[in-house]
Amino acid sequence: MPWRKKPLNQRFQDTYNFIQTQMAGFAGVDAAVTLIDLQTRVLDAAGQLVPLVETMSLGFRWELKKSADETRRRQAVRAVLLGYATLGDPDQGGQLLTVDEVKATKNATEQLAENALIGLLTRMIQQSVEVDGGRTFVGFDTTLEKQNTIWAEQQITEAITKVQMALGGVGRIPKEATRFQTWFGNSDPKVIRTNYGMILAGIRNGVMFIKDEDPANDNVFGYVYPDGPNNPPRVYLCGAFWRAGKVSWQSVGGVTIRKDNRNAQDNPLGVLLHELSHIFVRTDDHEYGQDDCKQLAIDDPALARMNADNYEYYAESVMMNP
């Protein structure tokens, strides 16, 4: 019977499954698997996934029967080669390697013992996943990016505190009544107050932030998955998030971070609150943009109170004009 290779997708899936099972229970593995999944989609879109998996094949030895220990070691070799391209090389500051660079490491990687391979895979996971104050950061390249994200999330606490105060004034302060009606029509302020409260409670329980570097999403602020591995809420931050709003640069704790100056719509605070409302209030995107969201509040308040942009614009308005 002639020798046959496994189908390409099966060969990749075998390695993917090995990482999940071999590293099960290791801190950060679920977040790392999320990053591997994202980066393989980026590689696939760029036409690089097929050559990467071919590089991982180890030639004819992929299929030959070996002892259980040797089979596991070879799976670890493939996992490390995949990790170089999706998690990054821990000896190069987490830099992702190109397919050609992965090929260049192949011979040396094949010579490593299983414990050395697992140790290398562990380091890849550790350097690509960071936990800070209950938040999980996946695939962030710089402290600057992480600090900007933390700042935007912390501002949500301030924003929701001010929103709650504004909502308390809807029945007695004309300015607040007008503002509320602009974004939520004749909705019950108590319902909106509860929904903002759910966002605040949700982020206090921890959120996973993933940097999405897919060029196809460069003009997207972000997107979310409410349920992921072990059910952490996941927020993917894309290119437009880092360019959101008019910003100034300030030093906070010795780190220069980009801060919203609160005179622009679609600023980092509002964009992140928009995405978090999808997770914790289960809002949808019925309408986008100020004009359409204002019209939605008039035409269908029930949809307005389940529209993410309406929560964003109301909170931005409170922060810009307290």
Short mmCIF file of C-alpha atoms in Angstrom, two decimals:
data_model
loop_
_atom_site.label_atom_id
_atom_site.label_comp_id
_atom_site.label_asym_id
_atom_site.label_seq_id
_atom_site.Cartn_x
_atom_site.Cartn_y
_atom_site.Cartn_z
CA MET A 1 0.00 0.00 0.00
CA PRO A 2 1.55 3.37 -0.97
CA TRP A 3 2.44 5.84 1.80
CA ARG A 4 0.06 8.79 2.11
CA LYS A 5 0.30 12.01 4.06
CA LYS A 6 -2.53 13.09 6.32
CA PRO A 7 -4.59 15.94 4.86
CA LEU A 8 -3.06 19.32 5.60
CA ASN A 9 -5.88 20.48 7.85
CA GLN A 10 -5.66 17.26 9.90
CA ARG A 11 -1.92 17.64 10.37
CA PHE A 12 -2.44 21.16 11.67
CA GLN A 13 -5.33 20.12 13.89
CA ASP A 14 -3.25 17.33 15.45
CA THR A 15 -0.68 19.89 16.57
CA TYR A 16 -3.35 22.31 17.72
CA ASN A 17 -4.94 19.55 19.82
CA PHE A 18 -1.55 18.57 21.24
CA ILE A 19 -1.02 22.09 22.60
CA GLN A 20 -4.47 22.12 24.18
CA THR A 21 -4.09 18.72 25.84
CA GLN A 22 -0.39 18.82 26.72
CA MET A 23 -0.65 22.26 28.34
CA ALA A 24 -4.12 21.76 29.86
CA GLY A 25 -4.29 23.41 33.28
CA PHE A 26 -1.27 25.61 32.64
CA ALA A 27 -1.98 29.28 33.43
CA GLY A 28 -2.60 31.22 30.24
CA VAL A 29 -3.04 28.26 27.90
CA ASP A 30 -6.66 29.11 27.06
CA ALA A 31 -5.67 32.67 26.20
CA ALA A 32 -2.71 31.40 24.17
CA VAL A 33 -4.98 29.07 22.20
CA THR A 34 -7.16 32.09 21.44
CA LEU A 35 -4.09 33.90 20.08
CA ILE A 36 -2.96 30.87 18.05
CA ASP A 37 -6.42 30.68 16.51
CA LEU A 38 -6.35 34.38 15.62
CA GLN A 39 -2.84 34.31 14.17
CA THR A 40 -3.49 31.20 12.07
CA ARG A 41 -6.44 33.02 10.52
CA VAL A 42 -4.12 35.93 9.72
CA LEU A 43 -1.59 33.53 8.20
CA ASP A 44 -4.28 31.76 6.21
CA ALA A 45 -5.56 35.06 4.79
CA ALA A 46 -1.98 35.92 3.75
CA GLY A 47 -1.51 32.53 2.08
CA GLN A 48 1.13 31.54 4.64
CA LEU A 49 -0.66 28.83 6.63
CA VAL A 50 -0.13 26.08 4.03
CA PRO A 51 3.66 26.61 3.78
CA LEU A 52 3.85 26.86 7.59
CA VAL A 53 2.11 23.52 8.08
CA GLU A 54 4.30 21.97 5.38
CA THR A 55 7.30 23.25 7.33
CA MET A 56 5.88 21.58 10.45
CA SER A 57 5.52 18.24 8.63
CA LEU A 58 9.05 16.98 9.43
CA GLY A 59 9.11 15.30 6.03
CA PHE A 60 8.15 11.62 5.75
CA ARG A 61 8.65 11.16 9.48
CA TRP A 62 5.23 12.74 10.14
CA GLU A 63 3.46 9.44 9.47
CA LEU A 64 6.01 6.78 10.43
CA LYS A 65 5.12 4.81 13.55
CA LYS A 66 7.34 5.61 16.51
CA SER A 67 7.32 4.86 20.21
CA ALA A 68 4.80 6.77 22.29
CA ASP A 69 7.57 8.93 23.78
CA GLU A 70 9.06 9.76 20.39
CA THR A 71 5.65 10.47 18.89
CA ARG A 72 4.93 12.91 21.72
CA ARG A 73 8.33 14.57 21.27
CA ARG A 74 7.68 15.04 17.56
CA GLN A 75 4.30 16.56 18.33
CA ALA A 76 6.12 18.95 20.66
CA VAL A 77 8.50 19.89 17.82
CA ARG A 78 5.53 20.80 15.62
CA ALA A 79 3.90 22.70 18.47
CA VAL A 80 7.04 24.81 18.95
CA LEU A 81 7.31 25.51 15.21
CA LEU A 82 3.66 26.60 15.18
CA GLY A 83 4.29 28.66 18.32
CA TYR A 84 7.14 30.58 16.68
CA ALA A 85 4.72 31.83 14.01
CA THR A 86 1.68 32.45 16.24
CA LEU A 87 2.92 33.16 19.78
CA GLY A 88 6.38 34.54 19.02
CA ASP A 89 9.97 33.69 19.84
CA PRO A 90 10.60 34.33 23.56
CA ASP A 91 14.30 34.78 22.81
CA GLN A 92 13.48 37.67 20.46
CA GLY A 93 11.11 39.60 22.69
CA GLY A 94 8.06 37.71 21.47
CA GLN A 95 8.60 38.58 17.81
CA LEU A 96 6.53 36.46 15.43
CA LEU A 97 8.70 34.53 12.99
CA THR A 98 7.99 34.36 9.28
CA VAL A 99 7.63 30.97 7.60
CA ASP A 100 11.20 31.24 6.28
CA GLU A 101 12.45 32.05 9.78
CA VAL A 102 10.53 29.07 11.19
CA LYS A 103 12.21 26.88 8.56
CA ALA A 104 15.58 28.20 9.70
CA THR A 105 14.90 27.02 13.27
CA LYS A 106 13.61 23.61 12.20
CA ASN A 107 16.80 21.54 12.37
CA ALA A 108 17.80 22.89 15.77
CA THR A 109 14.26 22.45 17.11
CA GLU A 110 14.15 18.82 15.96
CA GLN A 111 17.22 18.04 18.06
CA LEU A 112 15.67 19.17 21.35
CA ALA A 113 14.49 16.75 24.01
CA GLU A 114 10.80 16.69 24.94
CA ASN A 115 11.26 18.54 28.23
CA ALA A 116 13.22 21.30 26.47
CA LEU A 117 10.47 21.61 23.86
CA ILE A 118 7.74 21.83 26.48
CA GLY A 119 9.83 24.38 28.36
CA LEU A 120 10.11 26.48 25.20
CA LEU A 121 6.38 26.21 24.54
CA THR A 122 5.73 27.26 28.15
CA ARG A 123 7.88 30.35 27.70
CA MET A 124 6.02 31.21 24.49
CA ILE A 125 2.72 31.12 26.36
CA GLN A 126 4.07 33.11 29.29
CA GLN A 127 5.43 35.92 27.12
CA SER A 128 2.30 36.21 24.96
CA VAL A 129 -0.24 36.23 27.83
CA GLU A 130 -0.12 38.64 30.76
CA VAL A 131 -2.52 39.05 33.67
CA ASP A 132 -2.70 42.46 35.35
CA GLY A 133 -5.28 43.36 37.95
CA GLY A 134 -7.71 40.66 36.87
CA ARG A 135 -7.37 41.63 33.21
CA THR A 136 -5.78 39.25 30.73
CA PHE A 137 -3.76 40.73 27.85
CA VAL A 138 -3.10 38.51 24.85
CA GLY A 139 -0.64 39.34 22.06
CA PHE A 140 0.15 42.89 23.22
CA ASP A 141 3.51 44.02 21.88
CA THR A 142 4.22 46.97 24.15
CA THR A 143 3.61 48.29 27.64
CA LEU A 144 2.20 51.39 25.93
CA GLU A 145 -0.63 49.42 24.34
CA LYS A 146 -1.44 47.69 27.59
CA GLN A 147 -1.42 50.94 29.56
CA ASN A 148 -3.72 52.59 27.04
CA THR A 149 -6.18 49.73 27.34
CA ILE A 150 -6.06 49.80 31.15
CA TRP A 151 -6.58 53.54 31.10
CA ALA A 152 -9.63 53.29 28.84
CA GLU A 153 -11.12 50.55 31.03
CA GLN A 154 -10.49 52.53 34.21
CA GLN A 155 -12.19 55.54 32.65
CA ILE A 156 -15.31 53.42 32.18
CA THR A 157 -15.60 53.22 35.97
CA GLU A 158 -15.49 57.02 36.16
CA ALA A 159 -17.85 57.38 33.21
CA ILE A 160 -20.47 55.01 34.60
CA THR A 161 -20.31 56.73 38.00
CA LYS A 162 -21.11 60.04 36.28
CA VAL A 163 -23.74 58.35 34.08
CA GLN A 164 -25.50 57.03 37.18
CA MET A 165 -25.60 60.55 38.61
CA ALA A 166 -26.95 61.95 35.34
CA LEU A 167 -29.63 59.27 35.20
CA GLY A 168 -30.67 60.22 38.72
CA GLY A 169 -31.37 63.72 37.47
CA VAL A 170 -33.55 62.78 34.48
CA GLY A 171 -36.81 63.39 36.37
CA ARG A 172 -35.82 66.76 37.87
CA ILE A 173 -33.11 68.41 35.75
CA PRO A 174 -34.22 69.56 32.25
CA LYS A 175 -30.73 69.17 30.77
CA GLU A 176 -30.54 65.56 31.88
CA ALA A 177 -34.07 64.81 30.71
CA THR A 178 -33.21 66.17 27.26
CA ARG A 179 -29.93 64.28 27.09
CA PHE A 180 -31.57 61.02 28.10
CA GLN A 181 -34.40 61.42 25.61
CA THR A 182 -31.88 62.15 22.85
CA TRP A 183 -30.29 58.73 23.22
CA PHE A 184 -32.96 56.53 24.79
CA GLY A 185 -36.29 58.17 23.94
CA ASN A 186 -39.04 57.37 26.42
CA SER A 187 -37.20 54.40 27.96
CA ASP A 188 -37.23 53.89 31.72
CA PRO A 189 -34.05 55.44 33.22
CA LYS A 190 -33.98 52.67 35.83
CA VAL A 191 -33.52 50.07 33.09
CA ILE A 192 -30.64 52.00 31.54
CA ARG A 193 -29.09 52.51 34.98
CA THR A 194 -29.24 48.75 35.61
CA ASN A 195 -27.62 48.03 32.25
CA TYR A 196 -24.70 50.37 32.86
CA GLY A 197 -24.34 48.77 36.28
CA MET A 198 -24.03 45.35 34.63
CA ILE A 199 -21.15 46.63 32.49
CA LEU A 200 -19.35 47.94 35.57
CA ALA A 201 -19.91 44.71 37.50
CA GLY A 202 -18.74 42.69 34.51
CA ILE A 203 -15.39 44.40 34.06
CA ARG A 204 -14.69 44.08 37.79
CA ASN A 205 -14.82 40.31 37.34
CA GLY A 206 -12.08 40.42 34.70
CA VAL A 207 -11.93 40.74 30.92
CA MET A 208 -9.59 39.27 28.31
CA PHE A 209 -8.20 41.80 25.82
CA ILE A 210 -6.75 40.40 22.60
CA LYS A 211 -4.83 42.47 20.07
CA ASP A 212 -6.05 41.68 16.56
CA GLU A 213 -3.39 42.57 14.00
CA ASP A 214 -5.27 41.15 11.01
CA PRO A 215 -4.88 43.76 8.23
CA ALA A 216 -8.44 42.96 7.14
CA ASN A 217 -9.66 44.42 10.47
CA ASP A 218 -7.43 47.50 10.49
CA ASN A 219 -10.38 49.90 10.13
CA VAL A 220 -12.43 48.10 12.78
CA PHE A 221 -12.48 49.36 16.38
CA GLY A 222 -13.04 45.92 17.86
CA TYR A 223 -15.34 42.96 18.30
CA VAL A 224 -16.25 40.61 21.11
CA TYR A 225 -16.98 37.03 22.03
CA PRO A 226 -19.03 36.86 25.24
CA ASP A 227 -18.09 33.20 25.77
CA GLY A 228 -14.73 31.67 25.06
CA PRO A 229 -12.42 29.04 26.56
CA ASN A 230 -13.53 28.60 30.19
CA ASN A 231 -16.05 31.38 29.41
CA PRO A 232 -13.89 34.52 29.80
CA PRO A 233 -15.42 37.54 28.05
CA ARG A 234 -13.08 38.40 25.18
CA VAL A 235 -12.60 41.84 23.61
CA TYR A 236 -10.58 41.93 20.39
CA LEU A 237 -9.01 45.37 19.81
CA CYS A 238 -8.23 46.24 16.19
CA GLY A 239 -6.34 48.98 14.37
CA ALA A 240 -8.97 51.72 14.64
CA PHE A 241 -9.05 51.41 18.44
CA TRP A 242 -5.49 52.66 18.72
CA ARG A 243 -6.32 55.63 16.50
CA ALA A 244 -9.65 56.45 18.17
CA GLY A 245 -10.53 60.01 19.19
CA LYS A 246 -8.42 63.11 19.63
CA VAL A 247 -5.73 62.31 22.11
CA SER A 248 -2.85 63.79 24.04
CA TRP A 249 0.27 62.09 25.36
CA GLN A 250 0.89 62.15 29.08
CA SER A 251 3.22 60.45 31.52
CA VAL A 252 1.41 58.21 33.98
CA GLY A 253 3.53 56.26 36.44
CA GLY A 254 6.58 56.89 34.30
CA VAL A 255 4.91 55.44 31.21
CA THR A 256 3.81 57.63 28.31
CA ILE A 257 0.26 56.70 27.38
CA ARG A 258 -2.30 57.97 24.93
CA LYS A 259 -5.24 59.61 26.67
CA ASP A 260 -8.60 60.78 25.41
CA ASN A 261 -9.11 64.53 25.84
CA ARG A 262 -12.89 64.03 25.90
CA ASN A 263 -13.69 66.39 23.06
CA ALA A 264 -14.26 63.74 20.41
CA GLN A 265 -16.87 61.10 19.72
CA ASP A 266 -15.71 57.52 19.19
CA ASN A 267 -12.89 58.00 21.68
CA PRO A 268 -11.10 55.05 23.33
CA LEU A 269 -13.34 55.17 26.40
CA GLY A 270 -16.53 55.15 24.35
CA VAL A 271 -15.33 52.54 21.89
CA LEU A 272 -14.42 50.14 24.69
CA LEU A 273 -17.71 50.76 26.49
CA HIS A 274 -19.52 50.01 23.20
CA GLU A 275 -17.80 46.63 22.96
CA LEU A 276 -18.34 45.78 26.63
CA SER A 277 -22.05 46.54 26.30
CA HIS A 278 -22.23 43.72 23.75
CA ILE A 279 -20.88 41.34 26.37
CA PHE A 280 -22.62 42.38 29.57
CA VAL A 281 -25.91 43.88 28.29
CA ARG A 282 -26.08 41.77 25.10
CA THR A 283 -26.62 44.87 22.99
CA ASP A 284 -26.58 44.63 19.22
CA ASP A 285 -25.58 47.01 16.41
CA HIS A 286 -28.98 48.05 15.14
CA GLU A 287 -27.64 51.47 14.09
CA TYR A 288 -24.27 53.20 13.90
CA GLY A 289 -23.42 56.90 14.14
CA GLN A 290 -24.93 59.78 16.09
CA ASP A 291 -27.65 60.83 13.66
CA ASP A 292 -29.03 57.33 13.14
CA CYS A 293 -28.83 56.54 16.85
CA LYS A 294 -30.75 59.70 17.74
CA GLN A 295 -33.41 58.79 15.19
CA LEU A 296 -33.57 55.26 16.61
CA ALA A 297 -34.34 56.71 20.05
CA ILE A 298 -37.33 58.53 18.51
CA ASP A 299 -38.59 55.73 16.29
CA ASP A 300 -37.96 52.70 18.48
CA PRO A 301 -36.78 53.30 22.07
CA ALA A 302 -36.84 49.56 22.74
CA LEU A 303 -34.17 49.03 20.08
CA ALA A 304 -32.25 52.12 21.25
CA ARG A 305 -31.83 50.65 24.71
CA MET A 306 -30.37 47.53 23.12
CA ASN A 307 -28.07 49.38 20.70
CA ALA A 308 -24.38 49.59 21.62
CA ASP A 309 -23.72 53.00 20.05
CA ASN A 310 -26.50 54.59 22.09
CA TYR A 311 -24.76 53.53 25.31
CA GLU A 312 -21.47 54.81 23.96
CA TYR A 313 -22.78 58.21 22.86
CA TYR A 314 -24.76 58.79 26.04
CA ALA A 315 -21.72 58.08 28.20
CA GLU A 316 -19.46 60.21 26.00
CA SER A 317 -21.96 63.07 26.23
CA VAL A 318 -21.97 62.87 30.03
CA MET A 319 -18.17 62.85 30.14
CA MET A 320 -17.82 65.69 27.64
CA ASN A 321 -20.58 67.87 29.11
CA PRO A 322 -21.11 66.89 32.77
#
